mmCIF file with all atom_site columns, C-alpha atoms in Angstrom:
data_model
loop_
_atom_site.group_PDB
_atom_site.id
_atom_site.type_symbol
_atom_site.label_atom_id
_atom_site.label_alt_id
_atom_site.label_comp_id
_atom_site.label_asym_id
_atom_site.label_entity_id
_atom_site.label_seq_id
_atom_site.pdbx_PDB_ins_code
_atom_site.Cartn_x
_atom_site.Cartn_y
_atom_site.Cartn_z
_atom_site.occupancy
_atom_site.B_iso_or_equiv
_atom_site.pdbx_formal_charge
_atom_site.auth_seq_id
_atom_site.auth_comp_id
_atom_site.auth_asym_id
_atom_site.auth_atom_id
_atom_site.pdbx_PDB_model_num
ATOM 1   C CA . ASN R 1 1   ? 25.945 -47.948 0.145  1.00 0.00 ? 1133 ASN R CA 1
ATOM 2   C CA . ALA R 1 2   ? 25.217 -44.698 1.952  1.00 0.00 ? 1134 ALA R CA 1
ATOM 3   C CA . GLY R 1 3   ? 23.822 -46.491 4.970  1.00 0.00 ? 1135 GLY R CA 1
ATOM 4   C CA . VAL R 1 4   ? 21.788 -44.025 7.208  1.00 0.00 ? 1136 VAL R CA 1
ATOM 5   C CA . THR R 1 5   ? 21.605 -40.379 6.106  1.00 0.00 ? 1137 THR R CA 1
ATOM 6   C CA . GLN R 1 6   ? 20.396 -37.493 8.207  1.00 0.00 ? 1138 GLN R CA 1
ATOM 7   C CA . THR R 1 7   ? 19.794 -33.960 7.250  1.00 0.00 ? 1139 THR R CA 1
ATOM 8   C CA . PRO R 1 8   ? 20.462 -31.273 8.193  1.00 0.00 ? 1140 PRO R CA 1
ATOM 9   C CA . LYS R 1 9   ? 23.695 -31.622 10.091 1.00 0.00 ? 1141 LYS R CA 1
ATOM 10  C CA . PHE R 1 10  ? 23.362 -28.448 11.787 1.00 0.00 ? 1142 PHE R CA 1
ATOM 11  C CA . ARG R 1 11  ? 20.351 -26.142 12.673 1.00 0.00 ? 1143 ARG R CA 1
ATOM 12  C CA . ILE R 1 12  ? 19.490 -23.220 14.634 1.00 0.00 ? 1144 ILE R CA 1
ATOM 13  C CA . LEU R 1 13  ? 15.895 -22.593 15.685 1.00 0.00 ? 1145 LEU R CA 1
ATOM 14  C CA . LYS R 1 14  ? 14.061 -19.946 17.354 1.00 0.00 ? 1146 LYS R CA 1
ATOM 15  C CA . ILE R 1 15  ? 11.706 -20.790 20.357 1.00 0.00 ? 1147 ILE R CA 1
ATOM 16  C CA . GLY R 1 16  ? 8.331  -21.642 18.983 1.00 0.00 ? 1148 GLY R CA 1
ATOM 17  C CA . GLN R 1 17  ? 9.441  -22.503 15.340 1.00 0.00 ? 1149 GLN R CA 1
ATOM 18  C CA . SER R 1 18  ? 8.975  -26.076 13.904 1.00 0.00 ? 1150 SER R CA 1
ATOM 19  C CA . MET R 1 19  ? 11.112 -28.414 11.717 1.00 0.00 ? 1151 MET R CA 1
ATOM 20  C CA . THR R 1 20  ? 11.570 -31.803 10.416 1.00 0.00 ? 1152 THR R CA 1
ATOM 21  C CA . LEU R 1 21  ? 14.786 -33.776 10.749 1.00 0.00 ? 1153 LEU R CA 1
ATOM 22  C CA . GLN R 1 22  ? 15.107 -36.115 7.826  1.00 0.00 ? 1154 GLN R CA 1
ATOM 23  C CA . CYS R 1 23  ? 16.217 -39.609 8.029  1.00 0.00 ? 1155 CYS R CA 1
ATOM 24  C CA . THR R 1 24  ? 16.665 -42.067 5.138  1.00 0.00 ? 1156 THR R CA 1
ATOM 25  C CA . GLN R 1 25  ? 18.336 -45.574 4.981  1.00 0.00 ? 1157 GLN R CA 1
ATOM 26  C CA . ASP R 1 26  ? 19.139 -47.740 1.957  1.00 0.00 ? 1158 ASP R CA 1
ATOM 27  C CA . MET R 1 27  ? 19.787 -50.966 3.674  1.00 0.00 ? 1159 MET R CA 1
ATOM 28  C CA . ASN R 1 28  ? 16.021 -52.247 3.502  1.00 0.00 ? 1160 ASN R CA 1
ATOM 29  C CA . HIS R 1 29  ? 15.897 -52.327 7.415  1.00 0.00 ? 1161 HIS R CA 1
ATOM 30  C CA . ASN R 1 30  ? 12.458 -52.714 8.872  1.00 0.00 ? 1162 ASN R CA 1
ATOM 31  C CA . TYR R 1 31  ? 13.420 -51.184 12.240 1.00 0.00 ? 1163 TYR R CA 1
ATOM 32  C CA . MET R 1 32  ? 14.325 -47.455 12.648 1.00 0.00 ? 1164 MET R CA 1
ATOM 33  C CA . TYR R 1 33  ? 14.888 -45.261 15.779 1.00 0.00 ? 1165 TYR R CA 1
ATOM 34  C CA . TRP R 1 34  ? 15.343 -41.672 16.817 1.00 0.00 ? 1166 TRP R CA 1
ATOM 35  C CA . TYR R 1 35  ? 17.722 -40.935 19.652 1.00 0.00 ? 1167 TYR R CA 1
ATOM 36  C CA . ARG R 1 36  ? 18.763 -37.739 21.342 1.00 0.00 ? 1168 ARG R CA 1
ATOM 37  C CA . GLN R 1 37  ? 22.016 -37.355 23.029 1.00 0.00 ? 1169 GLN R CA 1
ATOM 38  C CA . ASP R 1 38  ? 22.685 -34.595 25.668 1.00 0.00 ? 1170 ASP R CA 1
ATOM 39  C CA . PRO R 1 39  ? 26.137 -34.050 27.087 1.00 0.00 ? 1171 PRO R CA 1
ATOM 40  C CA . GLY R 1 40  ? 26.919 -36.705 29.667 1.00 0.00 ? 1172 GLY R CA 1
ATOM 41  C CA . MET R 1 41  ? 23.529 -38.125 29.403 1.00 0.00 ? 1173 MET R CA 1
ATOM 42  C CA . GLY R 1 42  ? 23.839 -41.050 26.892 1.00 0.00 ? 1174 GLY R CA 1
ATOM 43  C CA . LEU R 1 43  ? 21.347 -41.716 24.340 1.00 0.00 ? 1175 LEU R CA 1
ATOM 44  C CA . LYS R 1 44  ? 17.656 -41.337 24.931 1.00 0.00 ? 1176 LYS R CA 1
ATOM 45  C CA . LEU R 1 45  ? 15.114 -43.086 22.597 1.00 0.00 ? 1177 LEU R CA 1
ATOM 46  C CA . ILE R 1 46  ? 12.445 -40.730 21.364 1.00 0.00 ? 1178 ILE R CA 1
ATOM 47  C CA . TYR R 1 47  ? 10.526 -42.843 18.914 1.00 0.00 ? 1179 TYR R CA 1
ATOM 48  C CA . TYR R 1 48  ? 11.003 -46.004 16.920 1.00 0.00 ? 1180 TYR R CA 1
ATOM 49  C CA . SER R 1 49  ? 9.325  -48.031 14.114 1.00 0.00 ? 1181 SER R CA 1
ATOM 50  C CA . VAL R 1 50  ? 9.091  -51.636 13.405 1.00 0.00 ? 1182 VAL R CA 1
ATOM 51  C CA . GLY R 1 51  ? 7.949  -51.102 9.810  1.00 0.00 ? 1183 GLY R CA 1
ATOM 52  C CA . ALA R 1 52  ? 6.097  -48.866 7.425  1.00 0.00 ? 1184 ALA R CA 1
ATOM 53  C CA . GLY R 1 53  ? 2.972  -47.461 8.975  1.00 0.00 ? 1185 GLY R CA 1
ATOM 54  C CA . ILE R 1 54  ? 3.963  -48.623 12.626 1.00 0.00 ? 1186 ILE R CA 1
ATOM 55  C CA . THR R 1 55  ? 5.535  -46.112 15.178 1.00 0.00 ? 1187 THR R CA 1
ATOM 56  C CA . ASP R 1 56  ? 5.738  -46.389 19.107 1.00 0.00 ? 1188 ASP R CA 1
ATOM 57  C CA . LYS R 1 57  ? 6.981  -43.954 21.806 1.00 0.00 ? 1189 LYS R CA 1
ATOM 58  C CA . GLY R 1 58  ? 10.193 -44.324 23.408 1.00 0.00 ? 1190 GLY R CA 1
ATOM 59  C CA . GLU R 1 59  ? 11.628 -42.863 26.625 1.00 0.00 ? 1191 GLU R CA 1
ATOM 60  C CA . VAL R 1 60  ? 11.209 -39.250 25.733 1.00 0.00 ? 1192 VAL R CA 1
ATOM 61  C CA . PRO R 1 61  ? 8.556  -38.571 23.152 1.00 0.00 ? 1193 PRO R CA 1
ATOM 62  C CA . ASN R 1 62  ? 7.020  -35.345 24.307 1.00 0.00 ? 1194 ASN R CA 1
ATOM 63  C CA . GLY R 1 63  ? 7.488  -32.565 21.748 1.00 0.00 ? 1195 GLY R CA 1
ATOM 64  C CA . TYR R 1 64  ? 8.109  -34.770 19.001 1.00 0.00 ? 1196 TYR R CA 1
ATOM 65  C CA . ASN R 1 65  ? 6.181  -36.599 16.157 1.00 0.00 ? 1197 ASN R CA 1
ATOM 66  C CA . VAL R 1 66  ? 7.132  -39.146 13.623 1.00 0.00 ? 1198 VAL R CA 1
ATOM 67  C CA . SER R 1 67  ? 5.849  -41.005 10.607 1.00 0.00 ? 1199 SER R CA 1
ATOM 68  C CA . ARG R 1 68  ? 6.874  -44.002 8.660  1.00 0.00 ? 1200 ARG R CA 1
ATOM 69  C CA . SER R 1 69  ? 5.197  -44.104 5.123  1.00 0.00 ? 1201 SER R CA 1
ATOM 70  C CA . THR R 1 70  ? 7.929  -46.003 3.624  1.00 0.00 ? 1202 THR R CA 1
ATOM 71  C CA . THR R 1 71  ? 10.518 -48.485 4.720  1.00 0.00 ? 1203 THR R CA 1
ATOM 72  C CA . GLU R 1 72  ? 13.413 -46.063 3.803  1.00 0.00 ? 1204 GLU R CA 1
ATOM 73  C CA . ASP R 1 73  ? 12.197 -42.848 5.479  1.00 0.00 ? 1205 ASP R CA 1
ATOM 74  C CA . PHE R 1 74  ? 11.721 -42.025 9.161  1.00 0.00 ? 1206 PHE R CA 1
ATOM 75  C CA . PRO R 1 75  ? 11.320 -38.282 9.613  1.00 0.00 ? 1207 PRO R CA 1
ATOM 76  C CA . LEU R 1 76  ? 11.247 -36.678 12.980 1.00 0.00 ? 1208 LEU R CA 1
ATOM 77  C CA . ARG R 1 77  ? 9.012  -33.542 13.625 1.00 0.00 ? 1209 ARG R CA 1
ATOM 78  C CA . LEU R 1 78  ? 9.647  -30.880 16.238 1.00 0.00 ? 1210 LEU R CA 1
ATOM 79  C CA . GLU R 1 79  ? 6.612  -28.699 16.954 1.00 0.00 ? 1211 GLU R CA 1
ATOM 80  C CA . LEU R 1 80  ? 7.003  -25.547 18.942 1.00 0.00 ? 1212 LEU R CA 1
ATOM 81  C CA . ALA R 1 81  ? 10.630 -25.819 19.519 1.00 0.00 ? 1213 ALA R CA 1
ATOM 82  C CA . ALA R 1 82  ? 11.946 -25.226 23.130 1.00 0.00 ? 1214 ALA R CA 1
ATOM 83  C CA . PRO R 1 83  ? 15.346 -24.749 24.545 1.00 0.00 ? 1215 PRO R CA 1
ATOM 84  C CA . SER R 1 84  ? 15.191 -28.086 26.208 1.00 0.00 ? 1216 SER R CA 1
ATOM 85  C CA . GLN R 1 85  ? 15.252 -29.655 22.710 1.00 0.00 ? 1217 GLN R CA 1
ATOM 86  C CA . THR R 1 86  ? 18.873 -28.420 22.096 1.00 0.00 ? 1218 THR R CA 1
ATOM 87  C CA . SER R 1 87  ? 20.566 -31.602 21.537 1.00 0.00 ? 1219 SER R CA 1
ATOM 88  C CA . VAL R 1 88  ? 22.226 -33.914 18.906 1.00 0.00 ? 1220 VAL R CA 1
ATOM 89  C CA . TYR R 1 89  ? 19.707 -36.162 17.282 1.00 0.00 ? 1221 TYR R CA 1
ATOM 90  C CA . PHE R 1 90  ? 20.741 -39.575 15.902 1.00 0.00 ? 1222 PHE R CA 1
ATOM 91  C CA . CYS R 1 91  ? 18.794 -41.758 13.577 1.00 0.00 ? 1223 CYS R CA 1
ATOM 92  C CA . ALA R 1 92  ? 19.539 -45.505 13.457 1.00 0.00 ? 1224 ALA R CA 1
ATOM 93  C CA . SER R 1 93  ? 18.311 -48.475 11.840 1.00 0.00 ? 1225 SER R CA 1
ATOM 94  C CA . SER R 1 94  ? 18.543 -52.290 12.163 1.00 0.00 ? 1226 SER R CA 1
ATOM 95  C CA . ARG R 1 95  ? 17.758 -55.284 10.163 1.00 0.00 ? 1227 ARG R CA 1
ATOM 96  C CA . LEU R 1 96  ? 16.680 -57.523 13.136 1.00 0.00 ? 1228 LEU R CA 1
ATOM 97  C CA . LEU R 1 97  ? 14.708 -56.966 16.278 1.00 0.00 ? 1229 LEU R CA 1
ATOM 98  C CA . THR R 1 98  ? 17.507 -56.224 18.867 1.00 0.00 ? 1230 THR R CA 1
ATOM 99  C CA . GLY R 1 99  ? 19.982 -56.326 16.015 1.00 0.00 ? 1231 GLY R CA 1
ATOM 100 C CA . GLU R 1 100 ? 23.088 -54.202 15.355 1.00 0.00 ? 1232 GLU R CA 1
ATOM 101 C CA . LEU R 1 101 ? 22.224 -50.514 15.089 1.00 0.00 ? 1233 LEU R CA 1
ATOM 102 C CA . PHE R 1 102 ? 23.510 -48.552 12.314 1.00 0.00 ? 1234 PHE R CA 1
ATOM 103 C CA . PHE R 1 103 ? 23.659 -44.866 13.125 1.00 0.00 ? 1235 PHE R CA 1
ATOM 104 C CA . GLY R 1 104 ? 23.541 -41.807 10.922 1.00 0.00 ? 1236 GLY R CA 1
ATOM 105 C CA . GLU R 1 105 ? 26.033 -39.071 11.526 1.00 0.00 ? 1237 GLU R CA 1
ATOM 106 C CA . GLY R 1 106 ? 23.682 -36.957 13.761 1.00 0.00 ? 1238 GLY R CA 1
ATOM 107 C CA . SER R 1 107 ? 22.027 -33.704 13.744 1.00 0.00 ? 1239 SER R CA 1
ATOM 108 C CA . ARG R 1 108 ? 22.947 -30.867 15.927 1.00 0.00 ? 1240 ARG R CA 1
ATOM 109 C CA . LEU R 1 109 ? 19.974 -28.754 16.802 1.00 0.00 ? 1241 LEU R CA 1
ATOM 110 C CA . THR R 1 110 ? 20.097 -25.547 18.803 1.00 0.00 ? 1242 THR R CA 1
ATOM 111 C CA . VAL R 1 111 ? 17.080 -23.714 20.086 1.00 0.00 ? 1243 VAL R CA 1
ATOM 112 C CA . LEU R 1 112 ? 17.392 -20.142 21.112 1.00 0.00 ? 1244 LEU R CA 1
ATOM 113 C CA . GLN D 2 1   ? 14.895 -48.829 33.561 1.00 0.00 ? 1218 GLN D CA 1
ATOM 114 C CA . GLN D 2 2   ? 18.142 -47.090 32.166 1.00 0.00 ? 1219 GLN D CA 1
ATOM 115 C CA . PRO D 2 3   ? 20.992 -49.513 32.911 1.00 0.00 ? 1220 PRO D CA 1
ATOM 116 C CA . VAL D 2 4   ? 23.788 -48.260 35.073 1.00 0.00 ? 1221 VAL D CA 1
ATOM 117 C CA . GLN D 2 5   ? 27.354 -48.252 33.906 1.00 0.00 ? 1222 GLN D CA 1
ATOM 118 C CA . SER D 2 6   ? 30.455 -48.236 36.164 1.00 0.00 ? 1223 SER D CA 1
ATOM 119 C CA . PRO D 2 7   ? 32.814 -46.623 36.324 1.00 0.00 ? 1224 PRO D CA 1
ATOM 120 C CA . GLN D 2 8   ? 31.787 -43.391 34.732 1.00 0.00 ? 1225 GLN D CA 1
ATOM 121 C CA . ALA D 2 9   ? 35.272 -42.599 33.613 1.00 0.00 ? 1226 ALA D CA 1
ATOM 122 C CA . VAL D 2 10  ? 38.754 -44.496 33.385 1.00 0.00 ? 1227 VAL D CA 1
ATOM 123 C CA . ILE D 2 11  ? 42.140 -43.498 32.453 1.00 0.00 ? 1228 ILE D CA 1
ATOM 124 C CA . LEU D 2 12  ? 44.528 -45.915 31.158 1.00 0.00 ? 1229 LEU D CA 1
ATOM 125 C CA . ARG D 2 13  ? 48.160 -46.195 29.893 1.00 0.00 ? 1230 ARG D CA 1
ATOM 126 C CA . GLU D 2 14  ? 48.671 -48.120 26.625 1.00 0.00 ? 1231 GLU D CA 1
ATOM 127 C CA . GLY D 2 15  ? 48.713 -51.754 27.116 1.00 0.00 ? 1232 GLY D CA 1
ATOM 128 C CA . GLU D 2 16  ? 46.728 -51.603 30.391 1.00 0.00 ? 1233 GLU D CA 1
ATOM 129 C CA . ASP D 2 17  ? 43.451 -53.546 30.820 1.00 0.00 ? 1234 ASP D CA 1
ATOM 130 C CA . ALA D 2 18  ? 40.072 -52.255 31.741 1.00 0.00 ? 1235 ALA D CA 1
ATOM 131 C CA . VAL D 2 19  ? 36.678 -53.571 32.674 1.00 0.00 ? 1236 VAL D CA 1
ATOM 132 C CA . ILE D 2 20  ? 33.395 -51.575 32.181 1.00 0.00 ? 1237 ILE D CA 1
ATOM 133 C CA . ASN D 2 21  ? 30.216 -53.041 33.845 1.00 0.00 ? 1238 ASN D CA 1
ATOM 134 C CA . CYS D 2 22  ? 26.475 -52.745 32.924 1.00 0.00 ? 1239 CYS D CA 1
ATOM 135 C CA . SER D 2 23  ? 23.676 -53.718 35.186 1.00 0.00 ? 1240 SER D CA 1
ATOM 136 C CA . SER D 2 24  ? 19.948 -53.539 34.896 1.00 0.00 ? 1241 SER D CA 1
ATOM 137 C CA . SER D 2 25  ? 17.040 -53.695 37.355 1.00 0.00 ? 1242 SER D CA 1
ATOM 138 C CA . LYS D 2 26  ? 14.977 -55.796 35.009 1.00 0.00 ? 1243 LYS D CA 1
ATOM 139 C CA . ALA D 2 27  ? 15.403 -59.049 33.183 1.00 0.00 ? 1244 ALA D CA 1
ATOM 140 C CA . LEU D 2 28  ? 17.260 -58.797 30.164 1.00 0.00 ? 1245 LEU D CA 1
ATOM 141 C CA . TYR D 2 29  ? 17.025 -60.430 26.663 1.00 0.00 ? 1246 TYR D CA 1
ATOM 142 C CA . SER D 2 30  ? 20.233 -58.857 25.187 1.00 0.00 ? 1247 SER D CA 1
ATOM 143 C CA . VAL D 2 31  ? 23.018 -56.348 25.804 1.00 0.00 ? 1248 VAL D CA 1
ATOM 144 C CA . HIS D 2 32  ? 24.536 -54.374 23.262 1.00 0.00 ? 1249 HIS D CA 1
ATOM 145 C CA . TRP D 2 33  ? 27.902 -52.505 23.574 1.00 0.00 ? 1250 TRP D CA 1
ATOM 146 C CA . TYR D 2 34  ? 28.788 -49.440 21.445 1.00 0.00 ? 1251 TYR D CA 1
ATOM 147 C CA . ARG D 2 35  ? 31.623 -47.043 21.365 1.00 0.00 ? 1252 ARG D CA 1
ATOM 148 C CA . GLN D 2 36  ? 31.496 -43.320 20.414 1.00 0.00 ? 1253 GLN D CA 1
ATOM 149 C CA . LYS D 2 37  ? 34.406 -41.063 19.675 1.00 0.00 ? 1254 LYS D CA 1
ATOM 150 C CA . HIS D 2 38  ? 33.953 -37.379 20.223 1.00 0.00 ? 1255 HIS D CA 1
ATOM 151 C CA . GLY D 2 39  ? 31.822 -35.722 17.562 1.00 0.00 ? 1256 GLY D CA 1
ATOM 152 C CA . GLU D 2 40  ? 31.059 -39.041 15.757 1.00 0.00 ? 1257 GLU D CA 1
ATOM 153 C CA . ALA D 2 41  ? 28.141 -41.384 15.877 1.00 0.00 ? 1258 ALA D CA 1
ATOM 154 C CA . PRO D 2 42  ? 28.107 -44.703 18.099 1.00 0.00 ? 1259 PRO D CA 1
ATOM 155 C CA . VAL D 2 43  ? 29.775 -47.679 16.424 1.00 0.00 ? 1260 VAL D CA 1
ATOM 156 C CA . PHE D 2 44  ? 28.582 -51.218 17.256 1.00 0.00 ? 1261 PHE D CA 1
ATOM 157 C CA . LEU D 2 45  ? 30.904 -53.451 18.996 1.00 0.00 ? 1262 LEU D CA 1
ATOM 158 C CA . MET D 2 46  ? 28.923 -56.639 19.888 1.00 0.00 ? 1263 MET D CA 1
ATOM 159 C CA . ILE D 2 47  ? 25.640 -58.047 21.110 1.00 0.00 ? 1264 ILE D CA 1
ATOM 160 C CA . LEU D 2 48  ? 25.257 -60.615 23.797 1.00 0.00 ? 1265 LEU D CA 1
ATOM 161 C CA . LEU D 2 49  ? 21.964 -62.627 23.800 1.00 0.00 ? 1266 LEU D CA 1
ATOM 162 C CA . LYS D 2 50  ? 20.349 -64.436 26.698 1.00 0.00 ? 1267 LYS D CA 1
ATOM 163 C CA . GLY D 2 51  ? 21.642 -68.003 26.545 1.00 0.00 ? 1268 GLY D CA 1
ATOM 164 C CA . GLY D 2 52  ? 24.370 -67.021 24.123 1.00 0.00 ? 1269 GLY D CA 1
ATOM 165 C CA . GLU D 2 53  ? 28.107 -67.376 24.367 1.00 0.00 ? 1270 GLU D CA 1
ATOM 166 C CA . GLN D 2 54  ? 30.573 -64.895 25.482 1.00 0.00 ? 1271 GLN D CA 1
ATOM 167 C CA . LYS D 2 55  ? 31.461 -62.778 22.471 1.00 0.00 ? 1272 LYS D CA 1
ATOM 168 C CA . GLY D 2 56  ? 34.964 -61.283 21.430 1.00 0.00 ? 1273 GLY D CA 1
ATOM 169 C CA . HIS D 2 57  ? 36.657 -59.290 18.923 1.00 0.00 ? 1274 HIS D CA 1
ATOM 170 C CA . GLU D 2 58  ? 40.412 -59.197 19.017 1.00 0.00 ? 1275 GLU D CA 1
ATOM 171 C CA . LYS D 2 59  ? 41.199 -57.773 22.477 1.00 0.00 ? 1276 LYS D CA 1
ATOM 172 C CA . ILE D 2 60  ? 37.863 -56.745 23.298 1.00 0.00 ? 1277 ILE D CA 1
ATOM 173 C CA . SER D 2 61  ? 35.351 -59.122 24.755 1.00 0.00 ? 1278 SER D CA 1
ATOM 174 C CA . ALA D 2 62  ? 32.135 -59.215 26.868 1.00 0.00 ? 1279 ALA D CA 1
ATOM 175 C CA . SER D 2 63  ? 30.163 -61.396 29.205 1.00 0.00 ? 1280 SER D CA 1
ATOM 176 C CA . PHE D 2 64  ? 26.506 -61.483 30.134 1.00 0.00 ? 1281 PHE D CA 1
ATOM 177 C CA . ASN D 2 65  ? 25.233 -62.967 33.437 1.00 0.00 ? 1282 ASN D CA 1
ATOM 178 C CA . GLU D 2 66  ? 21.511 -63.331 32.861 1.00 0.00 ? 1283 GLU D CA 1
ATOM 179 C CA . LYS D 2 67  ? 20.851 -64.127 36.596 1.00 0.00 ? 1284 LYS D CA 1
ATOM 180 C CA . LYS D 2 68  ? 22.570 -61.000 37.885 1.00 0.00 ? 1285 LYS D CA 1
ATOM 181 C CA . GLN D 2 69  ? 21.168 -58.857 34.829 1.00 0.00 ? 1286 GLN D CA 1
ATOM 182 C CA . GLN D 2 70  ? 24.920 -57.744 34.326 1.00 0.00 ? 1287 GLN D CA 1
ATOM 183 C CA . SER D 2 71  ? 27.318 -57.590 31.512 1.00 0.00 ? 1288 SER D CA 1
ATOM 184 C CA . SER D 2 72  ? 30.999 -56.609 31.534 1.00 0.00 ? 1289 SER D CA 1
ATOM 185 C CA . LEU D 2 73  ? 33.228 -55.304 28.696 1.00 0.00 ? 1290 LEU D CA 1
ATOM 186 C CA . TYR D 2 74  ? 36.687 -56.351 28.883 1.00 0.00 ? 1291 TYR D CA 1
ATOM 187 C CA . LEU D 2 75  ? 39.472 -54.482 27.026 1.00 0.00 ? 1292 LEU D CA 1
ATOM 188 C CA . THR D 2 76  ? 42.973 -55.987 27.255 1.00 0.00 ? 1293 THR D CA 1
ATOM 189 C CA . ALA D 2 77  ? 46.225 -54.453 26.262 1.00 0.00 ? 1294 ALA D CA 1
ATOM 190 C CA . SER D 2 78  ? 44.367 -51.206 25.434 1.00 0.00 ? 1295 SER D CA 1
ATOM 191 C CA . GLN D 2 79  ? 45.453 -49.084 22.412 1.00 0.00 ? 1296 GLN D CA 1
ATOM 192 C CA . LEU D 2 80  ? 45.143 -45.412 21.848 1.00 0.00 ? 1297 LEU D CA 1
ATOM 193 C CA . SER D 2 81  ? 42.298 -46.191 19.399 1.00 0.00 ? 1298 SER D CA 1
ATOM 194 C CA . TYR D 2 82  ? 40.243 -47.579 22.302 1.00 0.00 ? 1299 TYR D CA 1
ATOM 195 C CA . SER D 2 83  ? 39.655 -44.100 23.591 1.00 0.00 ? 1300 SER D CA 1
ATOM 196 C CA . GLY D 2 84  ? 36.155 -43.068 23.543 1.00 0.00 ? 1301 GLY D CA 1
ATOM 197 C CA . THR D 2 85  ? 32.724 -43.302 25.506 1.00 0.00 ? 1302 THR D CA 1
ATOM 198 C CA . TYR D 2 86  ? 31.385 -46.828 25.665 1.00 0.00 ? 1303 TYR D CA 1
ATOM 199 C CA . PHE D 2 87  ? 27.668 -47.520 26.081 1.00 0.00 ? 1304 PHE D CA 1
ATOM 200 C CA . CYS D 2 88  ? 25.775 -50.495 26.948 1.00 0.00 ? 1305 CYS D CA 1
ATOM 201 C CA . GLY D 2 89  ? 22.390 -50.910 25.582 1.00 0.00 ? 1306 GLY D CA 1
ATOM 202 C CA . THR D 2 90  ? 19.777 -53.113 27.209 1.00 0.00 ? 1307 THR D CA 1
ATOM 203 C CA . ASP D 2 91  ? 16.578 -54.758 25.707 1.00 0.00 ? 1308 ASP D CA 1
ATOM 204 C CA . GLY D 2 92  ? 13.887 -56.410 27.756 1.00 0.00 ? 1309 GLY D CA 1
ATOM 205 C CA . GLY D 2 93  ? 12.615 -58.362 24.882 1.00 0.00 ? 1310 GLY D CA 1
ATOM 206 C CA . SER D 2 94  ? 9.550  -56.606 24.229 1.00 0.00 ? 1311 SER D CA 1
ATOM 207 C CA . GLN D 2 95  ? 9.607  -54.347 20.808 1.00 0.00 ? 1312 GLN D CA 1
ATOM 208 C CA . GLY D 2 96  ? 13.333 -54.110 20.465 1.00 0.00 ? 1313 GLY D CA 1
ATOM 209 C CA . ASN D 2 97  ? 13.445 -50.635 22.011 1.00 0.00 ? 1314 ASN D CA 1
ATOM 210 C CA . LEU D 2 98  ? 16.945 -50.510 23.229 1.00 0.00 ? 1315 LEU D CA 1
ATOM 211 C CA . ILE D 2 99  ? 17.735 -48.300 26.290 1.00 0.00 ? 1316 ILE D CA 1
ATOM 212 C CA . PHE D 2 100 ? 21.273 -46.995 26.831 1.00 0.00 ? 1317 PHE D CA 1
ATOM 213 C CA . GLY D 2 101 ? 23.284 -46.230 29.878 1.00 0.00 ? 1318 GLY D CA 1
ATOM 214 C CA . LYS D 2 102 ? 24.871 -43.028 30.450 1.00 0.00 ? 1319 LYS D CA 1
ATOM 215 C CA . GLY D 2 103 ? 28.271 -44.186 29.109 1.00 0.00 ? 1320 GLY D CA 1
ATOM 216 C CA . THR D 2 104 ? 31.807 -44.711 30.524 1.00 0.00 ? 1321 THR D CA 1
ATOM 217 C CA . LYS D 2 105 ? 34.412 -42.386 29.106 1.00 0.00 ? 1322 LYS D CA 1
ATOM 218 C CA . LEU D 2 106 ? 37.824 -44.317 28.622 1.00 0.00 ? 1323 LEU D CA 1
ATOM 219 C CA . SER D 2 107 ? 40.917 -42.442 27.784 1.00 0.00 ? 1324 SER D CA 1
ATOM 220 C CA . VAL D 2 108 ? 44.115 -44.167 26.904 1.00 0.00 ? 1325 VAL D CA 1
ATOM 221 C CA . LYS D 2 109 ? 47.329 -42.246 27.161 1.00 0.00 ? 1326 LYS D CA 1
ATOM 222 C CA . PRO D 2 110 ? 50.632 -43.110 25.503 1.00 0.00 ? 1327 PRO D CA 1
#
């Protein structure tokens, strides 16, 4: 099993550009999450989803959007990229509410 | 609402023990512990649930004091492979949105 797969692994954006980080999982997990990690700051929850069609904001949702049309996919959309969005983004999924999180390998985004 | 971890960093020699603490200002339903090595994704260590037993895995164990809203991670007889940043994540029991602390960087030297 592939687990949680994120693409792309690296991306450089110019200020004002938009892009989508893709996340897919093959474990049939209902719960999916997007975190960002800045150096020395731990993981900050951006958005999460408890099932297809249901999403909710986390700690730092501004500047991002998500959708969950299928159980497998949970893309993260960045609109009008800003330097403050330079970070490493992790997608994760879990089978149970408050269950073990399975993380993807991460996507390193730089906004210049 | 972000849990507070202490210490921020610790350096050990192989075979020494360490304790990492995690505290929250709000009531907790569960506490999660993860380890992250440089350039990699976090990896699950264990979950402690309210009312549950102390968890353990080989030489890494943890406790959860519900009244004090605190959890501690115990690493005994540390190995080089224990090096990394340890994160605790806490959940207030609402919708499962896990909030992580800033992490504790553990370095184990030969």
